[in-house]
Short mmCIF file of C-alpha atoms and ligand atoms in Angstrom, two decimals:
data_model
loop_
_atom_site.label_atom_id
_atom_site.label_comp_id
_atom_site.label_asym_id
_atom_site.label_seq_id
_atom_site.Cartn_x
_atom_site.Cartn_y
_atom_site.Cartn_z
CA MET A 98 -309.72 49.86 53.81
CA PRO A 99 -309.47 46.29 52.54
CA ALA A 100 -312.69 45.70 51.34
CA LEU A 101 -312.26 42.08 52.94
CA GLU A 102 -310.66 41.47 55.79
CA VAL A 103 -309.52 38.80 57.83
CA ARG A 104 -307.96 38.47 61.24
CA ASP A 105 -306.37 35.63 62.93
CA LEU A 106 -308.68 33.42 61.71
CA SER A 107 -308.75 29.06 62.70
CA LYS A 108 -310.79 25.81 62.52
CA SER A 109 -310.34 22.96 63.44
CA PHE A 110 -311.72 19.11 62.11
CA PRO A 111 -311.75 15.91 64.39
CA GLY A 112 -307.85 15.00 64.26
CA VAL A 113 -306.96 18.39 61.36
CA LYS A 114 -306.13 22.32 62.28
CA ALA A 115 -307.37 23.74 59.30
CA LEU A 116 -306.70 26.97 59.99
CA GLU A 117 -304.47 28.58 62.37
CA GLY A 118 -304.43 32.17 63.34
CA VAL A 119 -304.74 32.68 59.60
CA GLY A 120 -305.07 37.02 58.32
CA PHE A 121 -304.99 38.39 54.92
CA ALA A 122 -306.45 41.97 53.54
CA ALA A 123 -308.65 41.81 50.02
CA TYR A 124 -308.75 45.17 48.69
CA ALA A 125 -310.96 46.80 45.67
CA GLY A 126 -309.95 46.60 42.27
CA GLU A 127 -307.10 43.81 43.31
CA VAL A 128 -306.75 39.97 42.28
CA HIS A 129 -305.25 38.31 45.32
CA THR A 130 -304.44 35.18 44.81
CA LEU A 131 -304.40 32.40 47.65
CA LEU A 132 -301.34 29.68 47.75
CA GLY A 133 -300.84 26.89 48.58
CA GLU A 134 -300.42 22.76 48.56
CA ASN A 135 -302.97 20.03 48.58
CA GLY A 136 -304.98 20.68 51.68
CA ALA A 137 -303.26 23.59 53.07
CA GLY A 138 -306.51 25.04 53.91
CA LYS A 139 -307.37 27.84 51.05
CA SER A 140 -311.37 26.11 50.27
CA THR A 141 -311.67 26.30 54.18
CA LEU A 142 -310.61 30.25 54.83
CA LEU A 143 -312.97 31.14 51.90
CA LYS A 144 -315.67 29.06 53.15
CA THR A 145 -315.42 30.60 56.53
CA VAL A 146 -315.65 34.15 54.24
CA PHE A 147 -318.54 32.45 52.39
CA GLY A 148 -320.44 31.81 55.10
CA VAL A 149 -320.28 28.03 54.41
CA GLN A 150 -318.17 27.26 57.62
CA ARG A 151 -317.96 28.76 60.79
CA PRO A 152 -314.71 29.95 61.86
CA ASP A 153 -313.63 28.39 65.53
CA SER A 154 -311.93 32.17 66.25
CA GLY A 155 -311.13 34.93 64.50
CA GLU A 156 -312.23 38.08 62.47
CA ILE A 157 -313.71 38.82 59.81
CA LEU A 158 -314.16 42.78 58.65
CA VAL A 159 -315.47 43.68 55.55
CA ASP A 160 -315.44 46.84 54.07
CA GLY A 161 -313.72 47.30 57.88
CA LYS A 162 -316.83 46.07 59.82
CA PRO A 163 -316.77 43.14 61.59
CA VAL A 164 -319.11 41.05 59.86
CA SER A 165 -320.77 37.12 61.09
CA PHE A 166 -322.37 34.68 58.68
CA THR A 167 -324.70 31.51 59.67
CA GLU A 168 -325.15 30.59 56.36
CA PRO A 169 -324.04 31.90 52.54
CA SER A 170 -327.16 34.06 52.19
CA ASP A 171 -325.43 36.32 54.62
CA ALA A 172 -322.34 36.53 52.99
CA MET A 173 -324.40 37.38 49.71
CA ALA A 174 -326.33 40.08 51.31
CA VAL A 175 -323.03 42.22 52.06
CA GLY A 176 -322.01 41.52 48.64
CA ILE A 177 -320.02 38.32 48.52
CA ALA A 178 -320.18 36.14 46.11
CA MET A 179 -318.04 32.63 45.52
CA VAL A 180 -317.56 30.12 42.65
CA HIS A 181 -316.36 26.79 44.53
CA GLN A 182 -314.21 24.31 43.96
CA GLU A 183 -316.69 21.84 43.81
CA LEU A 184 -319.69 22.17 41.38
CA SER A 185 -322.45 23.63 44.03
CA LEU A 186 -325.04 23.89 40.95
CA VAL A 187 -328.32 22.33 41.58
CA SER A 188 -328.33 19.48 38.76
CA GLU A 189 -332.07 18.66 38.11
CA VAL A 190 -332.26 22.64 36.64
CA THR A 191 -331.17 24.53 33.83
CA ALA A 192 -328.47 26.38 33.73
CA ILE A 193 -330.63 29.65 33.40
CA GLN A 194 -332.69 28.49 36.30
CA ASN A 195 -329.78 27.86 38.72
CA LEU A 196 -328.43 31.38 37.90
CA VAL A 197 -331.82 33.03 38.55
CA LEU A 198 -331.83 31.05 41.64
CA GLY A 199 -329.30 32.79 43.46
CA ARG A 200 -330.82 35.41 42.64
CA GLU A 201 -334.13 34.20 44.67
CA ARG A 202 -331.82 33.62 47.83
CA ARG A 203 -330.78 36.89 47.61
CA ARG A 204 -333.50 39.28 47.06
CA LEU A 205 -336.75 37.33 49.03
CA GLY A 206 -339.92 38.78 47.92
CA VAL A 207 -338.75 41.54 45.48
CA ILE A 208 -337.96 38.88 42.39
CA ASP A 209 -337.60 40.95 39.17
CA TRP A 210 -337.36 37.56 37.57
CA ARG A 211 -337.00 39.10 33.68
CA GLU A 212 -334.11 41.21 34.49
CA ALA A 213 -332.92 38.18 36.32
CA ARG A 214 -333.24 36.48 33.36
CA ARG A 215 -331.64 39.09 31.27
CA ARG A 216 -328.15 39.57 33.52
CA ALA A 217 -327.88 35.63 33.76
CA THR A 218 -328.08 35.53 30.06
CA ALA A 219 -325.01 38.21 29.73
CA ALA A 220 -323.26 36.70 31.54
CA LEU A 221 -323.52 33.18 29.96
CA GLU A 222 -323.03 35.03 26.61
CA ARG A 223 -319.94 37.14 28.12
CA LEU A 224 -317.70 34.10 28.92
CA ARG A 225 -319.10 32.69 25.85
CA PHE A 226 -321.27 30.00 26.68
CA ASP A 227 -322.35 27.54 23.88
CA ALA A 228 -324.00 24.95 25.04
CA PRO A 229 -327.49 25.25 25.32
CA ILE A 230 -329.48 26.78 28.60
CA ASP A 231 -332.11 25.05 29.02
CA VAL A 232 -331.37 21.42 29.60
CA PRO A 233 -330.89 20.39 33.29
CA VAL A 234 -327.07 21.02 33.91
CA SER A 235 -326.77 16.96 34.89
CA ARG A 236 -326.43 16.83 31.27
CA LEU A 237 -323.72 19.31 30.67
CA SER A 238 -320.14 18.50 31.27
CA VAL A 239 -318.11 19.56 34.03
CA ALA A 240 -315.86 22.48 32.32
CA GLN A 241 -319.90 23.61 30.93
CA GLN A 242 -321.34 23.60 34.89
CA GLN A 243 -318.13 24.71 35.88
CA LEU A 244 -319.12 28.29 33.20
CA VAL A 245 -322.61 28.35 34.89
CA GLU A 246 -320.99 28.60 37.90
CA LEU A 247 -319.02 31.53 36.86
CA ALA A 248 -321.22 33.62 35.52
CA ARG A 249 -323.73 32.74 37.97
CA ALA A 250 -321.26 35.07 40.54
CA ILE A 251 -320.59 37.51 37.79
CA SER A 252 -324.16 37.94 36.92
CA THR A 253 -324.52 39.44 40.66
CA ASP A 254 -323.75 42.66 41.60
CA ALA A 255 -321.39 41.30 44.43
CA ARG A 256 -318.38 43.70 45.36
CA ILE A 257 -316.22 40.57 46.50
CA ILE A 258 -315.63 37.91 44.27
CA ILE A 259 -314.00 34.84 45.70
CA MET A 260 -313.02 31.98 42.83
CA ASP A 261 -311.81 28.40 44.18
CA GLU A 262 -309.98 26.89 41.38
CA PRO A 263 -312.43 28.15 38.57
CA THR A 264 -309.84 27.50 35.71
CA ALA A 265 -309.30 23.32 36.94
CA SER A 266 -311.59 22.12 34.55
CA LEU A 267 -311.37 25.15 31.78
CA THR A 268 -309.58 25.01 28.90
CA SER A 269 -307.18 27.24 27.73
CA ALA A 270 -309.37 29.81 25.51
CA GLU A 271 -312.39 29.24 27.90
CA SER A 272 -309.87 30.45 30.23
CA GLU A 273 -308.81 33.33 28.15
CA ARG A 274 -311.71 34.53 28.54
CA LEU A 275 -312.44 34.32 31.82
CA PHE A 276 -309.35 36.02 32.34
CA GLU A 277 -311.09 39.00 30.47
CA VAL A 278 -313.90 39.41 32.34
CA ILE A 279 -311.97 38.78 35.58
CA GLU A 280 -309.57 42.35 33.85
CA ASP A 281 -313.19 43.78 34.17
CA LEU A 282 -314.35 43.08 37.17
CA ARG A 283 -310.81 44.33 38.81
CA SER A 284 -311.34 47.53 36.42
CA ALA A 285 -314.52 48.09 37.37
CA GLY A 286 -313.13 48.03 41.59
CA THR A 287 -314.48 44.08 42.40
CA ALA A 288 -311.85 42.22 45.37
CA VAL A 289 -311.59 39.19 43.25
CA ILE A 290 -309.79 36.44 45.60
CA TYR A 291 -308.45 34.05 43.94
CA VAL A 292 -307.47 30.37 44.13
CA SER A 293 -305.04 28.10 41.49
CA HIS A 294 -302.56 25.33 40.84
CA ARG A 295 -301.36 26.79 37.57
CA LEU A 296 -298.87 29.32 38.20
CA LYS A 297 -298.46 30.67 34.98
CA GLU A 298 -301.76 31.76 35.72
CA VAL A 299 -301.52 33.09 39.31
CA LEU A 300 -298.90 35.50 37.98
CA ASP A 301 -299.95 36.66 35.16
CA LEU A 302 -303.32 37.97 37.20
CA SER A 303 -302.61 38.08 40.19
CA ASP A 304 -302.09 41.49 42.05
CA ARG A 305 -300.79 40.40 45.47
CA VAL A 306 -300.46 36.13 46.48
CA THR A 307 -300.78 35.41 49.91
CA ALA A 308 -299.50 31.44 50.59
CA LEU A 309 -300.66 28.91 53.37
CA ARG A 310 -298.75 25.69 54.66
CA ASP A 311 -300.20 23.70 56.55
CA GLY A 312 -302.75 26.07 57.70
CA CYS A 313 -300.74 28.24 58.89
CA LEU A 314 -300.21 32.22 56.85
CA VAL A 315 -296.56 31.99 55.43
CA GLY A 316 -297.09 35.49 54.68
CA THR A 317 -298.33 37.99 51.26
CA LYS A 318 -296.62 39.59 48.40
CA ARG A 319 -296.93 42.26 46.16
CA ARG A 320 -296.58 40.06 41.97
CA SER A 321 -293.40 43.35 41.88
CA GLU A 322 -291.59 40.77 44.72
CA ILE A 323 -292.05 38.07 42.86
CA ALA A 324 -289.65 36.79 39.63
CA SER A 325 -291.12 33.52 38.30
CA GLU A 326 -292.69 30.09 39.33
CA ASP A 327 -289.90 29.28 41.55
CA ASP A 328 -290.92 31.88 43.83
CA LEU A 329 -294.30 31.28 43.98
CA VAL A 330 -292.98 27.50 44.39
CA GLN A 331 -290.47 28.38 47.31
CA MET A 332 -293.35 30.62 48.93
CA MET A 333 -295.60 27.59 48.92
CA VAL A 334 -294.33 24.54 49.69
CA GLY A 335 -291.04 26.55 50.88
CA ARG A 336 -288.40 23.62 49.35
CA GLU A 337 -287.76 23.67 45.67
CA LEU A 338 -289.09 21.43 43.92
CA ALA A 339 -287.27 18.86 40.85
CA ALA A 340 -287.82 20.22 37.60
CA LEU A 341 -291.38 19.70 36.22
CA GLY A 342 -292.58 17.22 33.56
CA VAL A 343 -290.72 14.27 32.53
CA SER A 344 -290.66 14.08 29.00
CA GLY A 345 -290.91 10.98 26.53
CA SER A 346 -289.32 7.63 26.71
CA GLY A 347 -288.14 7.34 23.52
CA ALA A 348 -288.16 3.27 23.58
CA GLU A 349 -290.03 1.85 20.96
CA PRO A 350 -293.81 1.13 21.65
CA GLY A 351 -294.88 -2.44 21.56
CA GLU A 352 -297.33 -3.92 20.40
CA GLU A 353 -301.28 -2.33 20.21
CA GLY A 354 -302.36 -1.81 24.02
CA LEU A 355 -306.36 -0.90 22.68
CA ARG A 356 -307.59 -0.15 19.39
CA VAL A 357 -310.83 1.85 19.10
CA GLU A 358 -312.74 1.19 16.31
CA GLY A 359 -315.43 3.37 14.68
CA VAL A 360 -316.57 5.07 17.89
CA SER A 361 -319.56 6.89 17.90
CA VAL A 362 -322.13 8.79 20.24
CA PRO A 363 -325.07 10.18 18.71
CA GLY A 364 -324.63 14.40 18.63
CA VAL A 365 -321.29 14.28 20.36
CA VAL A 366 -318.77 11.48 18.92
CA ASP A 367 -318.27 10.81 15.50
CA ASP A 368 -316.92 7.60 14.07
CA VAL A 369 -313.66 7.50 16.09
CA SER A 370 -310.60 5.20 15.51
CA PHE A 371 -307.37 5.09 16.50
CA ALA A 372 -304.80 2.92 18.67
CA VAL A 373 -301.66 3.44 22.16
CA ARG A 374 -299.15 0.75 21.78
CA ARG A 375 -298.16 -0.79 25.11
CA GLY A 376 -295.48 1.44 26.27
CA GLU A 377 -296.92 4.39 25.12
CA VAL A 378 -298.52 7.98 26.16
CA VAL A 379 -300.99 9.42 23.94
CA GLY A 380 -302.45 12.47 24.63
CA LEU A 381 -305.85 13.01 23.75
CA ALA A 382 -306.51 16.88 23.39
CA GLY A 383 -309.45 19.46 22.48
CA MET A 384 -311.64 21.72 23.02
CA VAL A 385 -314.08 21.78 25.87
CA GLY A 386 -316.96 20.06 24.30
CA ALA A 387 -314.90 18.67 21.64
CA GLY A 388 -316.22 14.96 22.51
CA ARG A 389 -313.16 13.83 24.56
CA THR A 390 -314.78 12.97 27.20
CA GLU A 391 -317.55 12.05 25.94
CA LEU A 392 -316.05 9.04 23.52
CA ALA A 393 -313.94 7.63 26.56
CA ARG A 394 -316.99 7.14 28.48
CA ALA A 395 -317.88 5.28 25.69
CA VAL A 396 -314.89 3.07 25.12
CA ILE A 397 -315.32 2.03 27.98
CA GLY A 398 -319.34 1.81 28.51
CA ALA A 399 -320.34 3.88 30.75
CA ASP A 400 -322.62 5.71 27.49
CA ARG A 401 -323.90 3.71 24.93
CA ARG A 402 -322.28 4.18 21.68
CA SER A 403 -324.52 4.02 18.71
CA SER A 404 -321.65 2.24 16.93
CA GLY A 405 -318.28 0.94 17.52
CA GLU A 406 -315.71 -1.29 18.37
CA VAL A 407 -313.16 -1.81 21.28
CA TYR A 408 -309.86 -4.11 21.18
CA VAL A 409 -307.36 -4.73 23.48
CA GLN A 410 -304.74 -6.30 23.01
CA GLY A 411 -305.35 -7.59 19.83
CA GLU A 412 -308.56 -8.90 20.65
CA ARG A 413 -312.07 -7.51 20.67
CA VAL A 414 -313.65 -7.23 24.03
CA ARG A 415 -317.49 -6.25 24.44
CA ILE A 416 -318.16 -3.97 26.55
CA LYS A 417 -321.80 -2.68 27.64
CA ARG A 418 -321.20 -1.37 30.75
CA PRO A 419 -317.85 0.08 32.73
CA GLY A 420 -317.95 -3.77 34.43
CA ASP A 421 -316.92 -5.35 31.46
CA ALA A 422 -314.28 -2.88 30.65
CA ILE A 423 -312.68 -3.67 34.14
CA ALA A 424 -312.76 -7.14 33.87
CA ALA A 425 -311.10 -6.67 30.16
CA GLY A 426 -308.56 -4.31 31.85
CA ILE A 427 -309.59 -1.14 30.87
CA ALA A 428 -309.03 1.68 33.85
CA LEU A 429 -310.85 4.79 33.56
CA LEU A 430 -310.09 8.01 35.89
CA THR A 431 -312.86 10.06 35.56
CA GLU A 432 -312.52 13.96 35.69
CA ASP A 433 -316.22 14.42 37.93
CA ARG A 434 -314.85 12.77 40.77
CA LYS A 435 -317.40 14.10 43.20
CA HIS A 436 -320.15 11.83 40.82
CA GLN A 437 -318.58 9.50 39.28
CA GLY A 438 -315.02 8.12 41.18
CA LEU A 439 -315.72 8.44 45.00
CA ALA A 440 -318.35 6.97 47.45
CA LEU A 441 -317.72 10.06 49.54
CA ASP A 442 -319.25 9.10 52.73
CA MET A 443 -317.28 5.82 52.78
CA THR A 444 -313.38 6.34 54.28
CA THR A 445 -310.35 6.35 52.00
CA ALA A 446 -309.86 3.56 53.15
CA SER A 447 -311.96 1.71 51.71
CA ASN A 448 -312.23 4.08 48.76
CA VAL A 449 -308.43 3.20 47.78
CA THR A 450 -309.45 -0.41 48.54
CA LEU A 451 -312.91 -0.66 46.68
CA MET A 452 -311.83 -2.50 43.32
CA ASP A 453 -309.96 -4.43 45.72
CA PRO A 454 -310.72 -8.56 45.41
CA PRO A 455 -311.96 -9.35 48.81
CA GLY A 456 -309.54 -11.57 50.91
CA ARG A 457 -310.86 -14.60 52.06
CA GLY A 458 -313.11 -13.71 54.71
CA GLY A 459 -315.47 -11.37 52.43
CA LEU A 460 -314.29 -8.47 52.82
CA LEU A 461 -310.24 -6.26 53.38
CA SER A 462 -309.93 -6.18 57.12
CA ARG A 463 -310.58 -1.98 58.13
CA ARG A 464 -306.41 -3.01 59.46
CA ARG A 465 -305.60 -3.97 55.83
CA GLN A 466 -307.29 -1.82 54.07
CA LYS A 467 -305.83 1.20 55.99
CA ALA A 468 -301.96 -0.43 55.30
CA VAL A 469 -302.83 -0.70 52.50
CA ALA A 470 -304.33 2.53 51.75
CA THR A 471 -301.38 4.35 53.54
CA GLU A 472 -299.36 2.01 50.95
CA ALA A 473 -300.76 3.07 47.96
CA LEU A 474 -300.97 6.88 48.36
CA LYS A 475 -297.54 7.09 49.29
CA PRO A 476 -295.84 8.37 45.90
CA LEU A 477 -298.38 10.81 45.37
CA ASN A 478 -296.89 13.36 48.17
CA THR A 479 -300.08 13.91 50.54
CA LYS A 480 -300.30 13.39 55.04
CA MET A 481 -304.61 12.77 54.26
CA GLN A 482 -306.15 10.59 57.35
CA VAL A 483 -306.82 6.93 55.41
CA ASP A 484 -309.71 6.16 58.43
CA LYS A 485 -311.51 9.55 57.53
CA PRO A 486 -314.25 10.07 54.73
CA VAL A 487 -313.78 11.05 51.61
CA ARG A 488 -316.04 14.19 51.67
CA THR A 489 -313.57 15.84 54.21
CA LEU A 490 -310.73 16.25 52.19
CA SER A 491 -309.56 18.63 50.18
CA GLY A 492 -310.10 19.44 46.51
CA GLY A 493 -306.96 17.75 45.44
CA ASN A 494 -306.71 14.83 47.78
CA GLN A 495 -309.62 13.35 46.45
CA GLN A 496 -308.38 13.52 43.14
CA LYS A 497 -305.67 11.80 44.56
CA VAL A 498 -307.84 9.00 45.96
CA VAL A 499 -309.15 8.55 43.00
CA LEU A 500 -305.87 7.80 41.18
CA ALA A 501 -304.56 5.42 44.41
CA ARG A 502 -307.98 3.29 43.84
CA TRP A 503 -307.75 2.80 39.80
CA LEU A 504 -303.41 2.43 40.32
CA ARG A 505 -303.81 -0.92 42.60
CA THR A 506 -305.52 -2.28 39.64
CA GLU A 507 -303.81 -4.83 37.40
CA SER A 508 -305.03 -3.16 34.24
CA ASN A 509 -303.22 -2.97 30.57
CA VAL A 510 -304.66 0.55 29.89
CA PHE A 511 -305.20 2.76 31.57
CA ILE A 512 -307.39 6.19 30.96
CA PHE A 513 -307.01 9.07 32.58
CA ASP A 514 -309.55 12.31 32.41
CA GLU A 515 -308.04 14.84 33.43
CA PRO A 516 -305.27 13.81 36.25
CA THR A 517 -303.91 16.96 37.10
CA ARG A 518 -306.98 18.77 37.91
CA GLY A 519 -306.84 20.47 41.18
CA ILE A 520 -303.39 18.87 41.89
CA ASP A 521 -300.35 21.20 44.08
CA VAL A 522 -297.49 21.41 42.06
CA GLY A 523 -295.42 19.36 43.27
CA ALA A 524 -298.20 16.17 43.54
CA LYS A 525 -298.67 16.73 39.71
CA GLY A 526 -294.87 15.65 38.76
CA GLU A 527 -295.09 12.89 41.31
CA ILE A 528 -298.63 11.85 39.08
CA HIS A 529 -296.64 12.88 35.69
CA ALA A 530 -293.55 9.92 37.29
CA ILE A 531 -296.65 7.88 37.56
CA MET A 532 -298.15 7.90 33.88
CA ARG A 533 -295.08 7.81 32.63
CA GLY A 534 -293.82 4.86 34.91
CA LEU A 535 -297.07 2.95 33.89
CA ALA A 536 -296.09 3.52 30.33
CA ASP A 537 -292.52 1.90 30.91
CA ALA A 538 -293.40 -1.14 32.16
CA GLY A 539 -295.36 -1.92 29.03
CA LYS A 540 -299.19 -0.06 30.15
CA ALA A 541 -301.00 1.59 27.21
CA VAL A 542 -301.62 5.03 28.64
CA LEU A 543 -304.23 7.32 27.22
CA MET A 544 -304.80 10.88 28.90
CA ILE A 545 -307.06 13.78 28.51
CA SER A 546 -306.29 16.74 29.37
CA SER A 547 -307.01 20.75 28.58
CA ASP A 548 -303.41 21.32 30.19
CA LEU A 549 -301.80 21.80 26.62
CA PRO A 550 -298.24 21.75 28.53
CA GLU A 551 -299.40 18.93 30.28
CA VAL A 552 -300.01 17.41 26.76
CA LEU A 553 -297.39 18.30 24.99
CA ALA A 554 -294.52 17.18 27.90
CA MET A 555 -296.30 14.15 28.08
CA SER A 556 -297.16 12.19 25.57
CA ASP A 557 -295.62 10.79 22.78
CA ARG A 558 -297.93 11.26 20.20
CA VAL A 559 -301.29 13.86 20.43
CA LEU A 560 -304.84 12.95 19.18
CA VAL A 561 -306.63 16.67 18.61
CA MET A 562 -310.86 16.07 18.98
CA ARG A 563 -312.84 19.02 17.27
CA ARG A 564 -316.25 18.55 17.31
CA GLY A 565 -316.91 14.63 17.72
CA ARG A 566 -314.12 13.63 15.23
CA VAL A 567 -310.52 12.97 15.48
CA VAL A 568 -308.76 15.79 13.36
CA ALA A 569 -305.44 15.30 13.90
CA GLU A 570 -302.46 13.13 15.04
CA LEU A 571 -299.26 15.09 15.27
CA ASP A 572 -296.13 12.73 16.45
CA ARG A 573 -293.98 14.27 19.37
CA ASP A 574 -291.90 16.57 17.01
CA GLU A 575 -295.13 18.02 15.64
CA ALA A 576 -297.03 18.42 18.55
CA THR A 577 -296.83 22.17 19.89
CA GLU A 578 -299.23 24.43 21.44
CA GLU A 579 -299.78 26.69 18.38
CA SER A 580 -300.04 22.93 15.84
CA VAL A 581 -302.42 21.71 18.94
CA VAL A 582 -304.39 24.85 19.43
CA ARG A 583 -304.81 25.17 15.20
CA HIS A 584 -306.45 21.50 14.66
CA ALA A 585 -307.97 21.83 17.88
CA ALA A 586 -309.88 25.34 16.95
CA ALA A 587 -309.97 25.47 13.08
CA GLU A 588 -313.07 25.54 11.85
N1 LIG B 1471 -315.47 19.36 56.65
C1 LIG B 1471 -314.46 18.64 56.54
N2 LIG B 1471 -314.48 17.86 57.82
C2 LIG B 1471 -313.20 17.37 57.90
N3 LIG B 1471 -311.87 17.59 57.67
C3 LIG B 1471 -311.76 18.89 56.68
C4 LIG B 1471 -313.61 19.43 56.05
N4 LIG B 1471 -312.66 19.68 55.00
C5 LIG B 1471 -311.41 20.28 55.70
N5 LIG B 1471 -311.18 19.33 55.96
C6 LIG B 1471 -309.35 18.92 56.07
O1 LIG B 1471 -308.94 20.93 56.10
C7 LIG B 1471 -307.99 20.64 55.90
C8 LIG B 1471 -307.80 21.86 54.70
O2 LIG B 1471 -308.71 21.33 53.98
P1 LIG B 1471 -308.61 22.88 52.23
O3 LIG B 1471 -310.14 21.42 51.31
O4 LIG B 1471 -309.34 24.16 52.78
O5 LIG B 1471 -307.39 22.15 51.64
P2 LIG B 1471 -307.42 23.34 50.28
O6 LIG B 1471 -305.87 24.42 50.84
O7 LIG B 1471 -308.14 23.96 49.35
O8 LIG B 1471 -306.74 22.40 48.95
P3 LIG B 1471 -307.10 22.17 47.71
O9 LIG B 1471 -305.31 22.10 46.81
O10 LIG B 1471 -306.65 20.30 47.73
O11 LIG B 1471 -307.87 22.09 47.29
C9 LIG B 1471 -307.45 18.93 54.96
O12 LIG B 1471 -306.69 18.75 55.78
C10 LIG B 1471 -308.99 18.91 55.12
O13 LIG B 1471 -308.90 17.20 54.91
MG1 LIG B 1472 -309.28 23.96 48.01
#
């Protein structure tokens, strides 16, 4: 008997059939992966299983018994835990409190706080979480918050654990730790339901794979029936994709586009200097916590730097706040789209056109906004409705909205922080092509990415950060998986 079974599940939102008659089953001791392009319905399916959303029709069975959840605590009560795609921590409280809070909701009345704290700490240790556990989680990076979310799920004794893109914001080293934990969970007889756009990971981890396409079930395959990543792509999109990966342009880079000199942020960034020339894509690699995002934020004035200068095309620019950076022609596409990138209650059309200069009558007309947004999203290979609030888009489609907006600006310098996080394979290739296109058009491109193959495929040069410093600068020929990891991890 499966630990979890879903039968003939349907769910519609205004104007979208998110799920149509979907079924699958997950057994104890298996890792069952859900696969599908952005907007295919993976998160919606899992949210109905976890009681976040109510299905319109269909059945959910746990250990063969039909269940009906009105809220997540109902699902937790029968032993289901979920790691959400979008961070769901309470940002004002500490990591440890976030872990214990889940417990509190679970066993109302009978909370053994001591025990809860012990288990929470153990789970964090198991993931080798090395940030402070007693500061509000809002002060942690996205990756660190993700580890807290994971720890929360594994510190319960759930028999069914749902992980919706848990590695999207983790580096390879951190992902490895998670895989060890998943291995243990599998051996202990937990049913793990997993979602990832990283196909290698899917091949490495899965016992079975179920694919969705436009809200419909494509089918389920055992790992032994899947030979390669191409087979996964085939299941997911129903067609072959052009080869992924855009190589360096090979063209001589031009003059300096961005120069950063002696930037420091106490405790996180230590006297960093580097330059990116026009026509060049420079990759910024490093482990989580190495200070890459913090460096980018300090450069654009989102965080205060204690020292350091920024030059755009050879001229010093004074940047005190993000508005100054935009005015100086620097675009930063943030990794944390939920908090820094998007106005979630505004429509996709308004979000894409948010930074456009106002038209003659003040704001752009609604119709014009829609037309502009539709046009801007076209190269990103998506069919989203632009007049719906961004909140209602799938995770990957939200990322595409952030991209579309910045691509419309007249910036000369583009800083991408995890640009393909949560993006499906098809669109990932498009985004790589877009980044290369920007460089070819004479822009300076700095790309922060934890996806090492992406860094190696895209970058003309790779900078490696460790503990707030740039510790290596590698040419295209010197940059290999091995060399980058060695510099990133060396003590
Ligand atoms: N609360 C909501 N209101 C309206 N539409 C929604 C809502 N949640 C999801 N949708 C829509 O349902 C469809 C499926 O979205 P879902 O988030 O399940 O996709 P996904 O497969 O998880 O994609 P991704 O890989 O990008 O995370 C999308 O068209 C999405 O816009
Ligand atoms: Mg999703």
